[in-house]
Tab-separated table of C-alpha atoms in Angstrom:
chain	number	residue	atom	x	y	z
A	291	MET	CA	10.614	-7.478	16.949
A	292	SER	CA	8.121	-10.202	17.812
A	293	GLY	CA	4.685	-10.567	19.325
A	294	PRO	CA	3.590	-12.484	22.410
A	295	ALA	CA	4.399	-16.185	22.312
A	296	ASP	CA	0.717	-17.183	22.368
A	297	PHE	CA	-0.092	-15.118	19.268
A	298	PRO	CA	-0.132	-16.696	15.799
A	299	ILE	CA	2.862	-16.111	13.533
A	300	TYR	CA	2.052	-12.910	11.682
A	301	LEU	CA	2.014	-13.203	7.865
A	302	ASP	CA	-0.216	-10.239	6.975
A	303	HIS	CA	2.189	-7.325	6.642
A	304	HIS	CA	0.283	-5.847	3.688
A	305	SER	CA	-2.648	-5.263	6.008
A	306	THR	CA	-0.560	-3.526	8.651
A	307	THR	CA	2.799	-3.737	10.366
A	308	PRO	CA	3.627	-3.533	14.078
A	309	CYS	CA	4.819	-0.134	15.204
A	310	ASP	CA	8.582	-0.220	15.676
A	311	PRO	CA	9.434	0.319	19.394
A	312	ARG	CA	12.051	2.854	18.328
A	313	VAL	CA	9.334	4.802	16.522
A	314	LEU	CA	6.984	4.650	19.489
A	315	GLU	CA	9.727	5.942	21.784
A	316	LYS	CA	10.124	9.049	19.608
A	317	MET	CA	6.361	9.599	19.533
A	318	LEU	CA	5.656	9.388	23.267
A	319	PRO	CA	6.905	12.860	24.327
A	320	PHE	CA	4.476	14.460	21.861
A	321	PHE	CA	1.549	13.060	23.829
A	322	SER	CA	2.737	14.624	27.079
A	323	GLU	CA	5.550	17.115	27.683
A	324	ARG	CA	5.735	18.245	24.022
A	325	PHE	CA	1.979	18.490	23.630
A	326	GLY	CA	1.737	21.862	21.849
A	327	ASN	CA	-0.505	22.573	18.866
A	328	PRO	CA	1.657	23.320	15.788
A	329	ALA	CA	-0.804	26.009	14.709
A	330	ALA	CA	-0.503	27.935	18.008
A	331	VAL	CA	2.756	29.734	17.278
A	332	THR	CA	2.100	32.624	19.680
A	333	HIS	CA	3.723	30.696	22.537
A	334	ALA	CA	6.696	28.432	23.167
A	335	GLN	CA	4.834	25.113	23.248
A	336	GLY	CA	3.174	25.810	19.918
A	337	ARG	CA	6.413	26.977	18.305
A	338	GLN	CA	8.188	23.854	19.569
A	339	ALA	CA	5.455	21.697	18.015
A	340	SER	CA	5.566	23.662	14.765
A	341	THR	CA	9.327	23.165	14.513
A	342	ALA	CA	8.954	19.417	15.105
A	343	LEU	CA	6.215	19.256	12.460
A	344	GLU	CA	8.353	20.938	9.813
A	345	GLU	CA	11.395	18.823	10.667
A	346	ALA	CA	9.266	15.716	10.169
A	347	ARG	CA	7.927	17.102	6.900
A	348	SER	CA	11.486	17.452	5.648
A	349	VAL	CA	12.269	13.835	6.571
A	350	VAL	CA	9.232	12.535	4.654
A	351	ALA	CA	10.076	14.749	1.683
A	352	ASP	CA	13.698	13.598	1.618
A	353	PHE	CA	12.639	9.956	1.651
A	354	ILE	CA	10.753	10.310	-1.647
A	355	ARG	CA	13.052	13.058	-3.031
A	356	ALA	CA	10.398	15.777	-2.828
A	357	ARG	CA	10.377	19.329	-1.471
A	358	PRO	CA	9.025	19.797	2.078
A	359	THR	CA	6.384	22.182	0.716
A	360	GLU	CA	5.071	19.345	-1.462
A	361	ILE	CA	4.171	17.124	1.536
A	362	TYR	CA	0.719	17.361	3.144
A	363	PHE	CA	-0.130	15.243	6.172
A	364	THR	CA	-3.410	13.312	6.251
A	365	SER	CA	-5.088	10.677	8.417
A	366	GLY	CA	-3.760	7.958	6.106
A	367	ALA	CA	-3.564	6.838	2.499
A	368	THR	CA	-7.354	6.547	2.143
A	369	GLU	CA	-7.776	10.241	2.854
A	370	ALA	CA	-4.769	11.086	0.692
A	371	ASN	CA	-6.283	9.153	-2.225
A	372	ASN	CA	-9.613	10.906	-1.768
A	373	ILE	CA	-7.993	14.349	-1.676
A	374	ALA	CA	-5.910	13.572	-4.760
A	375	ILE	CA	-8.866	12.374	-6.840
A	376	ARG	CA	-11.635	14.646	-5.630
A	377	GLY	CA	-9.325	17.607	-5.235
A	378	VAL	CA	-8.301	17.505	-8.888
A	379	ALA	CA	-11.705	16.455	-10.235
A	380	VAL	CA	-13.687	19.159	-8.456
A	381	ARG	CA	-12.355	21.759	-10.860
A	382	GLN	CA	-13.657	20.338	-14.115
A	383	PRO	CA	-15.820	17.813	-15.930
A	384	GLY	CA	-14.078	15.391	-18.262
A	385	HIS	CA	-12.487	11.951	-18.191
A	386	VAL	CA	-10.452	9.947	-15.649
A	387	ILE	CA	-8.356	6.826	-16.267
A	388	THR	CA	-7.616	4.300	-13.541
A	389	THR	CA	-7.260	0.511	-13.299
A	390	ALA	CA	-9.505	-2.345	-12.252
A	391	ILE	CA	-7.069	-3.371	-9.481
A	392	GLU	CA	-6.829	-0.158	-7.482
A	393	HIS	CA	-7.443	-0.057	-3.752
A	394	LYS	CA	-11.057	0.752	-2.919
A	395	SER	CA	-10.020	4.164	-1.616
A	396	VAL	CA	-9.307	5.012	-5.269
A	397	LEU	CA	-12.128	3.076	-6.898
A	398	ALA	CA	-14.857	4.413	-4.588
A	399	PRO	CA	-14.197	8.165	-5.021
A	400	VAL	CA	-13.740	7.693	-8.776
A	401	GLU	CA	-17.175	6.064	-8.911
A	402	GLN	CA	-18.710	9.072	-7.175
A	403	LEU	CA	-17.314	11.760	-9.475
A	404	ALA	CA	-20.378	13.519	-10.842
A	405	GLY	CA	-20.451	14.227	-14.561
A	406	ILE	CA	-17.099	12.558	-15.195
A	407	GLU	CA	-16.494	9.499	-17.360
A	408	VAL	CA	-14.141	6.826	-16.046
A	409	THR	CA	-12.038	4.271	-17.918
A	410	ARG	CA	-10.850	1.304	-15.828
A	411	LEU	CA	-7.913	-0.380	-17.515
A	412	ARG	CA	-7.760	-4.159	-17.245
A	413	PRO	CA	-4.328	-5.551	-16.376
A	414	ASP	CA	-2.651	-8.526	-18.025
A	415	PRO	CA	-2.675	-11.936	-16.270
A	416	GLU	CA	0.239	-10.910	-14.035
A	417	GLY	CA	-1.409	-7.650	-13.017
A	418	PHE	CA	0.540	-5.207	-15.172
A	419	VAL	CA	-0.946	-2.141	-16.855
A	420	SER	CA	1.153	-0.708	-19.677
A	421	ALA	CA	1.901	2.856	-20.666
A	422	GLU	CA	0.511	1.994	-24.087
A	423	GLN	CA	-2.838	1.098	-22.538
A	424	VAL	CA	-2.898	4.499	-20.881
A	425	ARG	CA	-1.952	6.216	-24.128
A	426	GLU	CA	-4.737	4.440	-26.025
A	427	ALA	CA	-7.310	5.349	-23.364
A	428	LEU	CA	-6.446	9.064	-23.316
A	429	ARG	CA	-8.994	11.540	-24.660
A	430	PRO	CA	-8.789	15.287	-25.185
A	431	GLU	CA	-10.865	15.744	-22.017
A	432	THR	CA	-8.753	13.384	-19.830
A	433	PHE	CA	-7.426	15.337	-16.840
A	434	LEU	CA	-6.368	12.619	-14.356
A	435	VAL	CA	-4.740	9.186	-14.460
A	436	SER	CA	-4.476	7.145	-11.240
A	437	VAL	CA	-2.448	3.919	-11.248
A	438	ILE	CA	-1.432	2.026	-8.118
A	439	ALA	CA	2.335	1.764	-7.590
A	440	ALA	CA	2.320	-1.781	-6.204
A	441	ASN	CA	-0.637	-4.032	-5.577
A	442	GLY	CA	-1.057	-5.289	-2.019
A	443	GLU	CA	-2.835	-8.493	-3.069
A	444	ILE	CA	-0.677	-9.831	-5.909
A	445	GLY	CA	2.474	-7.742	-5.430
A	446	THR	CA	2.694	-6.386	-8.992
A	447	ILE	CA	4.922	-3.295	-9.319
A	448	GLN	CA	3.642	-1.070	-12.113
A	449	PRO	CA	5.816	0.733	-14.731
A	450	LEU	CA	5.114	4.135	-13.208
A	451	GLN	CA	7.896	6.004	-14.968
A	452	GLU	CA	6.611	5.037	-18.428
A	453	ILE	CA	3.007	5.824	-17.493
A	454	ALA	CA	4.004	9.184	-16.011
A	455	SER	CA	5.881	10.031	-19.204
A	456	VAL	CA	2.739	9.464	-21.286
A	457	CYS	CA	0.707	11.623	-18.901
A	458	ARG	CA	3.267	14.413	-18.942
A	459	GLU	CA	3.397	14.319	-22.736
A	460	HIS	CA	-0.363	14.963	-22.843
A	461	GLY	CA	-0.555	17.417	-19.939
A	462	VAL	CA	-2.543	15.027	-17.724
A	463	VAL	CA	-2.140	14.895	-13.930
A	464	PHE	CA	-0.757	11.533	-12.789
A	465	HIS	CA	-1.555	10.160	-9.317
A	466	THR	CA	-0.268	6.950	-7.800
A	467	ASP	CA	-1.391	5.194	-4.652
A	468	ALA	CA	2.071	4.324	-3.336
A	469	THR	CA	0.908	2.896	-0.022
A	470	GLN	CA	2.332	-0.593	-0.536
A	471	ALA	CA	5.465	0.653	-2.323
A	472	ILE	CA	6.947	3.421	-0.183
A	473	GLY	CA	9.287	1.902	2.388
A	474	ARG	CA	9.372	-1.472	0.637
A	475	ILE	CA	10.974	-0.541	-2.694
A	476	PRO	CA	12.805	2.614	-3.861
A	477	PHE	CA	10.369	5.435	-4.625
A	478	ASP	CA	11.645	8.720	-6.092
A	479	VAL	CA	8.922	11.123	-7.208
A	480	ASN	CA	11.275	12.920	-9.593
A	481	ALA	CA	12.633	9.770	-11.216
A	482	ILE	CA	9.070	8.486	-11.591
A	483	GLY	CA	7.586	11.814	-12.666
A	484	CYS	CA	4.299	11.493	-10.757
A	485	ASP	CA	2.302	14.579	-9.782
A	486	LEU	CA	0.522	13.116	-6.750
A	487	ALA	CA	1.415	10.181	-4.476
A	488	SER	CA	-0.299	8.764	-1.389
A	489	MET	CA	1.296	6.962	1.540
A	490	SER	CA	0.517	5.604	5.016
A	491	ALA	CA	2.717	5.097	8.073
A	492	HIS	CA	1.294	1.802	9.295
A	493	LYS	CA	2.597	-0.117	6.273
A	494	VAL	CA	6.197	0.786	7.196
A	495	TYR	CA	6.322	-0.024	10.937
A	496	GLY	CA	4.848	3.341	11.891
A	497	PRO	CA	1.585	4.207	13.694
A	498	LYS	CA	-1.918	3.875	12.302
A	499	GLY	CA	-3.962	6.981	11.574
A	500	ILE	CA	-1.324	9.058	9.786
A	501	GLY	CA	-0.311	9.369	6.153
A	502	ALA	CA	0.704	11.948	3.610
A	503	LEU	CA	-0.033	13.198	0.128
A	504	TYR	CA	2.736	14.382	-2.163
A	505	VAL	CA	1.579	17.202	-4.463
A	506	ARG	CA	4.083	18.331	-7.073
A	507	LYS	CA	4.631	22.088	-7.107
A	508	GLY	CA	2.295	23.711	-9.631
A	509	VAL	CA	-0.427	21.028	-9.510
A	510	ARG	CA	-3.783	22.620	-8.759
A	511	ILE	CA	-5.787	20.751	-6.136
A	512	SER	CA	-8.778	21.797	-4.035
A	513	PRO	CA	-9.284	20.889	-0.344
A	514	LEU	CA	-12.020	18.520	0.795
A	515	VAL	CA	-11.978	19.602	4.451
A	516	VAL	CA	-11.940	23.340	5.128
A	517	GLY	CA	-12.056	25.504	8.196
A	518	GLY	CA	-8.786	25.804	10.081
A	519	GLY	CA	-6.411	26.285	7.178
A	520	GLN	CA	-3.848	23.764	8.385
A	521	GLU	CA	-1.516	22.062	5.904
A	522	ARG	CA	-1.486	25.233	3.805
A	523	ASN	CA	-5.278	25.062	3.429
A	524	LEU	CA	-5.297	21.657	1.730
A	525	ARG	CA	-6.291	19.645	4.799
A	526	SER	CA	-7.821	21.613	7.671
A	527	GLY	CA	-7.856	20.150	11.158
A	528	THR	CA	-5.361	19.953	13.992
A	529	VAL	CA	-2.394	17.951	12.778
A	530	ASN	CA	-1.773	14.573	14.445
A	531	LEU	CA	1.705	15.549	15.573
A	532	PRO	CA	2.610	12.292	17.393
A	533	GLY	CA	1.578	10.420	14.249
A	534	VAL	CA	3.611	12.730	12.023
A	535	ILE	CA	6.651	12.162	14.233
A	536	GLY	CA	6.015	8.417	13.950
A	537	LEU	CA	5.769	8.508	10.159
A	538	ALA	CA	9.006	10.457	9.843
A	539	GLU	CA	10.856	8.242	12.311
A	540	ALA	CA	9.651	5.075	10.575
A	541	LEU	CA	10.934	6.371	7.243
A	542	LYS	CA	14.312	7.183	8.799
A	543	TYR	CA	14.712	3.515	9.658
A	544	ARG	CA	13.429	2.498	6.247
A	545	SER	CA	16.250	4.537	4.690
A	546	ASP	CA	18.797	2.430	6.537
A	547	GLU	CA	17.083	-0.957	6.520
A	548	MET	CA	14.866	-1.209	3.435
A	549	ALA	CA	17.409	-2.590	0.966
A	550	GLY	CA	18.682	-5.325	3.285
A	551	GLU	CA	15.187	-6.282	4.357
A	552	ALA	CA	13.962	-6.402	0.752
A	553	ALA	CA	16.742	-8.841	-0.184
A	554	ARG	CA	16.020	-11.047	2.817
A	555	LEU	CA	12.259	-11.062	2.230
A	556	THR	CA	12.711	-11.819	-1.463
A	557	ALA	CA	14.740	-14.889	-0.524
A	558	LEU	CA	12.079	-16.019	1.974
A	559	ARG	CA	9.337	-15.336	-0.570
A	560	ASN	CA	11.086	-17.420	-3.210
A	561	LEU	CA	11.655	-20.249	-0.729
A	562	MET	CA	7.940	-20.285	0.093
A	563	TRP	CA	6.994	-20.003	-3.592
A	564	ASP	CA	9.180	-22.949	-4.611
A	565	ARG	CA	8.171	-25.186	-1.726
A	566	VAL	CA	4.427	-24.563	-2.077
A	567	THR	CA	4.282	-25.014	-5.851
A	568	GLY	CA	6.726	-27.929	-5.753
A	569	GLU	CA	5.207	-29.846	-2.846
A	570	ILE	CA	1.443	-29.138	-2.953
A	571	GLU	CA	-0.601	-30.385	-5.879
A	572	LEU	CA	-2.787	-27.923	-7.788
A	573	ALA	CA	-1.187	-24.921	-6.077
A	574	SER	CA	-0.583	-21.817	-8.149
A	575	VAL	CA	0.770	-18.315	-7.561
A	576	ASN	CA	-1.149	-15.229	-8.677
A	577	GLY	CA	0.961	-12.355	-9.955
A	578	PRO	CA	4.506	-12.092	-11.341
A	579	ARG	CA	7.746	-13.576	-10.075
A	580	GLY	CA	9.774	-10.534	-11.065
A	581	LEU	CA	8.707	-6.912	-10.456
A	582	ARG	CA	6.874	-8.070	-7.349
A	583	LEU	CA	6.916	-6.688	-3.799
A	584	PRO	CA	9.636	-8.505	-1.835
A	585	GLY	CA	7.435	-10.135	0.809
A	586	ASN	CA	4.280	-10.726	-1.210
A	587	LEU	CA	2.722	-14.035	-2.258
A	588	ASN	CA	-0.816	-14.897	-3.323
A	589	PHE	CA	-1.648	-18.596	-3.650
A	590	SER	CA	-4.653	-20.429	-5.060
A	591	PHE	CA	-5.344	-24.036	-4.048
A	592	ALA	CA	-7.830	-25.811	-6.274
A	593	ARG	CA	-10.725	-27.525	-4.445
A	594	VAL	CA	-9.984	-25.694	-1.172
A	595	ASP	CA	-12.076	-22.890	0.311
A	596	SER	CA	-9.828	-20.053	1.439
A	597	GLU	CA	-11.882	-19.284	4.572
A	598	ALA	CA	-11.719	-22.909	5.686
A	599	LEU	CA	-7.994	-22.989	4.940
A	600	MET	CA	-7.249	-19.900	7.013
A	601	MET	CA	-9.328	-21.274	9.883
A	602	SER	CA	-7.337	-24.496	9.787
A	603	MET	CA	-3.991	-22.642	9.765
A	604	ARG	CA	-4.405	-21.481	13.352
A	605	ARG	CA	-0.700	-20.957	13.963
A	606	PHE	CA	-0.579	-18.177	11.343
A	607	SER	CA	-2.271	-14.824	10.784
A	608	LEU	CA	-3.311	-14.678	7.123
A	609	SER	CA	-5.772	-12.936	4.854
A	610	SER	CA	-7.425	-13.617	1.537
A	611	GLY	CA	-6.912	-10.079	0.216
A	612	SER	CA	-7.076	-6.404	1.122
A	613	ALA	CA	-7.916	-5.653	4.758
A	614	CYS	CA	-10.663	-3.261	3.631
A	615	SER	CA	-12.453	-6.245	2.056
A	616	ALA	CA	-12.198	-8.526	5.095
A	617	GLY	CA	-15.391	-10.443	5.735
A	618	GLU	CA	-16.651	-10.179	2.172
A	619	LYS	CA	-17.778	-13.473	0.642
A	620	ASP	CA	-17.262	-12.471	-2.977
A	621	PRO	CA	-14.033	-13.457	-4.755
A	622	SER	CA	-11.271	-10.855	-4.874
A	623	TYR	CA	-11.967	-8.266	-7.579
A	624	VAL	CA	-8.210	-8.005	-8.104
A	625	LEU	CA	-7.884	-11.711	-8.891
A	626	ARG	CA	-10.960	-11.657	-11.103
A	627	ALA	CA	-9.549	-8.639	-12.980
A	628	ILE	CA	-6.390	-10.577	-13.909
A	629	GLY	CA	-8.456	-13.499	-15.163
A	630	VAL	CA	-8.313	-15.910	-12.228
A	631	PRO	CA	-11.402	-18.178	-12.439
A	632	GLU	CA	-13.954	-17.625	-9.690
A	633	ASP	CA	-13.369	-21.003	-8.043
A	634	LEU	CA	-9.614	-20.368	-7.770
A	635	ALA	CA	-10.183	-16.789	-6.611
A	636	MET	CA	-12.315	-18.221	-3.793
A	637	SER	CA	-9.429	-20.588	-3.007
A	638	SER	CA	-6.758	-17.911	-2.612
A	639	ILE	CA	-4.807	-16.663	0.385
A	640	ARG	CA	-2.352	-13.787	0.624
A	641	VAL	CA	0.960	-13.906	2.467
A	642	GLY	CA	2.722	-10.711	3.496
A	643	LEU	CA	6.173	-11.349	4.938
A	644	GLY	CA	7.845	-8.771	7.157
A	645	ARG	CA	10.914	-8.072	9.247
A	646	MET	CA	9.876	-10.416	12.078
A	647	ASN	CA	9.523	-13.480	9.830
A	648	THR	CA	12.224	-16.148	9.580
A	649	GLU	CA	13.160	-19.076	7.365
A	650	GLU	CA	12.037	-21.419	10.141
A	651	GLN	CA	8.582	-19.806	10.123
A	652	VAL	CA	8.346	-20.079	6.346
A	653	ASN	CA	9.112	-23.788	6.545
A	654	GLN	CA	6.613	-24.235	9.392
A	655	PHE	CA	3.996	-22.488	7.286
A	656	VAL	CA	4.548	-24.725	4.270
A	657	ASP	CA	4.539	-27.856	6.435
A	658	ASP	CA	1.226	-26.862	8.056
A	659	LEU	CA	-0.176	-25.823	4.685
A	660	GLN	CA	0.489	-29.252	3.188
A	661	VAL	CA	-1.419	-30.918	6.008
A	662	SER	CA	-4.345	-28.471	5.912
A	663	VAL	CA	-4.789	-28.528	2.134
A	664	SER	CA	-4.682	-32.323	2.068
A	665	ARG	CA	-7.216	-32.625	4.902
A	666	LEU	CA	-9.635	-30.098	3.393
A	667	ARG	CA	-9.505	-31.793	0.020
A	668	GLU	CA	-10.284	-35.143	1.616
A	669	ILE	CA	-13.282	-33.634	3.400
A	670	SER	CA	-14.594	-32.029	0.209
A	671	VAL	CA	-14.524	-35.239	-1.842
């Protein structure tokens, strides 16, 4: 899978991934000849759509080892995160624990919870939050803990199983934003022990505009959007059936290809890591070497502005952090939370490797990077 020849080499797979042509092919009939509304089961077209919807639900559930009845389709992970947090919090006042490095679709709704106190755990310098930190932050009135599964800026994979165990021990609902994890690393809701998990199709070579929320059986959660009663009353509105088909189909391919791709991307990541830190002065990597997403790297280059660097690297599509923060001039709040000094945080770029990237492209990137960093430092003197 590759883009047009005149496009830059794409190194921003944490922002989004291209939709797999095999996925698109499966989706197309549901825009035209299989156009029925899954809720309109009084006729053949609606029943056909309803059957396809439930088959897709089973595929998504199987991928994370859940029950089909525990999967609720949403417009994406942002909506899933909002439903998880607001849907649990609407029932009670009290206390919520999260981290300082969550995606903004977790941080923003947490900030808006009326009458609820929030503890934001600070990670260690590699981005890890420990189960012991969660245990120490718990209060009698704590009802929800939300910890990201894997960070899309610095790649850190959190110890979810240990954190979930602490939450279960104290009867606290545990939510994880698994957007960057599902489809990139193994994710089993039963092995982890989470109660709620959010995901999005466009991070795993599926379409944009579709995601899902896993809700463990027995967890009480209130809807945010009401009216039509779809998705068993948790998320009203006509279901995006082509998107659902795309999500399920993308995960089918992830089942077959994820392990091999993860090994290949880890090797490419390590090649880039070693070349950049070994060949470019004052270059550093933010985040851990182990327990890191396979294709993730986050570099800081002292005395280099990240915006100027990305502009000079015209052969490559890059970012300096989360796509939702694009255009912001402030340093990454994730990097600042792990203790990266402001000047280095302003000198950071993120690399997200994906299935289309090759060793040749990695070497081209490092070669161009050496030239650009050297030139920008000369200009800034």
